[in-house]
Tab-separated table of C-alpha atoms in Angstrom:
chain	number	residue	atom	x	y	z
Q	266	MET	CA	-23.671	-21.772	2.666
Q	267	ALA	CA	-27.287	-22.652	1.872
Q	268	ASP	CA	-28.098	-18.937	1.445
Q	269	ALA	CA	-25.135	-18.274	-0.855
Q	270	PRO	CA	-25.755	-17.294	-4.476
Q	271	ALA	CA	-25.400	-19.937	-7.188
Q	272	TRP	CA	-21.980	-18.681	-8.334
Q	273	TYR	CA	-20.457	-18.823	-4.843
Q	274	GLY	CA	-19.394	-22.483	-4.988
Q	275	GLU	CA	-17.745	-22.013	-8.379
Q	276	ARG	CA	-15.885	-18.947	-7.124
Q	277	ARG	CA	-14.628	-20.813	-4.031
Q	278	ALA	CA	-13.331	-23.632	-6.254
Q	279	GLU	CA	-11.620	-21.079	-8.496
Q	280	ILE	CA	-9.928	-19.352	-5.546
Q	281	ARG	CA	-8.684	-22.703	-4.251
Q	282	GLY	CA	-7.293	-23.451	-7.721
Q	283	GLU	CA	-9.524	-26.432	-8.304
Q	284	GLY	CA	-10.731	-27.378	-11.750
Q	285	TYR	CA	-7.697	-26.126	-13.661
Q	286	PRO	CA	-5.635	-28.599	-15.694
Q	287	GLU	CA	-2.186	-29.530	-14.535
Q	288	ILE	CA	0.670	-28.444	-16.791
Q	289	ALA	CA	1.435	-32.095	-17.564
Q	290	ASP	CA	-2.150	-32.600	-18.811
Q	291	ILE	CA	-2.035	-29.820	-21.420
Q	292	PRO	CA	-1.725	-31.391	-24.879
Q	293	THR	CA	1.178	-30.449	-27.105
Q	294	VAL	CA	1.201	-29.953	-30.860
Q	295	ASP	CA	2.919	-32.604	-32.936
Q	296	PRO	CA	6.054	-30.986	-34.418
Q	297	ASN	CA	5.362	-32.706	-37.766
Q	298	TRP	CA	1.882	-31.160	-38.046
Q	299	LYS	CA	1.505	-28.701	-40.907
Q	300	PRO	CA	-1.417	-26.254	-41.057
Q	301	GLY	CA	-2.041	-27.051	-44.727
Q	302	LYS	CA	-2.745	-30.669	-43.859
Q	303	ALA	CA	-5.751	-29.582	-41.819
Q	304	LEU	CA	-7.578	-27.977	-44.759
Q	305	THR	CA	-10.629	-30.051	-45.596
Q	306	VAL	CA	-12.051	-27.924	-48.420
Q	307	SER	CA	-11.387	-29.037	-51.979
Q	308	GLY	CA	-10.224	-26.685	-54.722
Q	309	ALA	CA	-13.700	-26.582	-56.268
Q	310	GLU	CA	-15.310	-25.752	-52.930
Q	311	MET	CA	-12.684	-23.064	-52.322
Q	312	ALA	CA	-13.501	-21.477	-55.697
Q	313	ILE	CA	-17.184	-21.312	-54.716
Q	314	ILE	CA	-16.312	-19.750	-51.364
Q	315	GLN	CA	-14.017	-17.164	-53.002
Q	316	ALA	CA	-16.685	-16.277	-55.581
Q	317	ALA	CA	-19.245	-15.767	-52.805
Q	318	PHE	CA	-16.790	-13.548	-50.945
Q	319	ALA	CA	-15.952	-11.491	-54.021
Q	320	THR	CA	-19.628	-10.726	-54.694
Q	321	ASP	CA	-20.437	-9.860	-51.079
Q	322	ALA	CA	-21.072	-6.129	-50.570
Q	323	ARG	CA	-18.869	-6.076	-47.472
Q	324	ALA	CA	-15.880	-7.259	-49.550
Q	325	GLN	CA	-16.138	-4.460	-52.109
Q	326	ALA	CA	-13.477	-1.780	-52.312
Q	327	PRO	CA	-14.451	1.602	-50.863
Q	328	ALA	CA	-16.335	3.902	-53.233
Q	329	ILE	CA	-13.944	6.789	-52.598
Q	330	GLY	CA	-10.195	6.848	-53.023
Q	331	GLU	CA	-7.300	8.069	-50.929
Q	332	ALA	CA	-7.536	11.666	-52.192
Q	333	GLU	CA	-11.175	11.929	-51.138
Q	334	ILE	CA	-10.387	10.492	-47.698
Q	335	VAL	CA	-7.553	13.015	-47.234
Q	336	ALA	CA	-9.902	15.847	-48.274
Q	337	ILE	CA	-12.524	14.746	-45.746
Q	338	ALA	CA	-9.860	14.587	-43.017
Q	339	ALA	CA	-8.670	18.108	-43.892
Q	340	GLU	CA	-12.248	19.391	-43.737
Q	341	ILE	CA	-12.791	17.870	-40.310
Q	342	ARG	CA	-9.462	19.221	-39.027
Q	343	SER	CA	-10.364	22.713	-40.257
Q	344	GLU	CA	-13.408	22.699	-37.972
Q	345	PHE	CA	-11.032	22.646	-35.006
Q	346	GLU	CA	-8.973	25.631	-36.159
Q	347	PRO	CA	-7.478	27.867	-34.878
Q	348	GLY	CA	-6.934	25.353	-32.112
Q	349	LEU	CA	-6.677	25.853	-28.405
Q	350	PRO	CA	-5.869	29.264	-26.991
Q	351	PRO	CA	-2.435	29.710	-25.454
Q	352	GLY	CA	-2.127	28.273	-21.974
Q	353	ASP	CA	-2.628	30.560	-19.012
Q	354	PHE	CA	-0.375	28.694	-16.623
Q	355	PHE	CA	1.433	29.793	-13.493
Q	356	THR	CA	4.869	31.311	-13.913
Q	357	GLU	CA	7.850	29.756	-12.153
Q	358	THR	CA	7.751	32.647	-9.642
Q	359	GLU	CA	4.104	31.965	-8.823
Q	360	ILE	CA	4.808	28.248	-8.423
Q	361	ALA	CA	7.680	29.000	-6.048
Q	362	ALA	CA	5.423	31.280	-3.999
Q	363	ILE	CA	2.741	28.581	-3.736
Q	364	ARG	CA	5.313	25.986	-2.671
Q	365	ALA	CA	6.735	28.391	-0.097
Q	366	SER	CA	3.290	28.916	1.411
Q	367	PHE	CA	3.092	25.160	2.079
Q	368	ASN	CA	6.600	24.964	3.500
Q	369	VAL	CA	5.973	24.275	7.158
Q	370	PRO	CA	9.414	23.790	8.718
Q	371	ARG	CA	8.292	21.442	11.482
Q	372	VAL	CA	7.007	19.050	8.798
Q	373	THR	CA	9.353	19.576	5.880
Q	374	GLU	CA	12.558	19.777	7.916
Q	375	GLY	CA	11.772	17.051	10.428
Q	376	LEU	CA	11.501	19.289	13.471
Q	377	ILE	CA	8.695	17.274	14.981
Q	378	THR	CA	9.945	15.154	17.855
Q	379	PRO	CA	8.193	11.848	18.406
């Protein structure tokens, strides 16, 4: 094992299931805990954070409205008109003929004796 790559020992331990916590060791959440109790930011600090968010360019509403977006989508869709040509698929008769050509009775009807 001296020539093994560095990750080999970790992988062996993982395969053996070593290093994982036991179910009994996983901590549980106190049922009386409320998410709001965990907030550590004051109202004044929250106002500063909200003001910074509101002035950030990434938080601004889009420059175009729904009508413009719909028009752009229609323009893009029109580039794909008239669509795909009708399919040139086999007819049911042609499919039956192809299947019949592969119908080898000794295989399909179990005529091969072991």
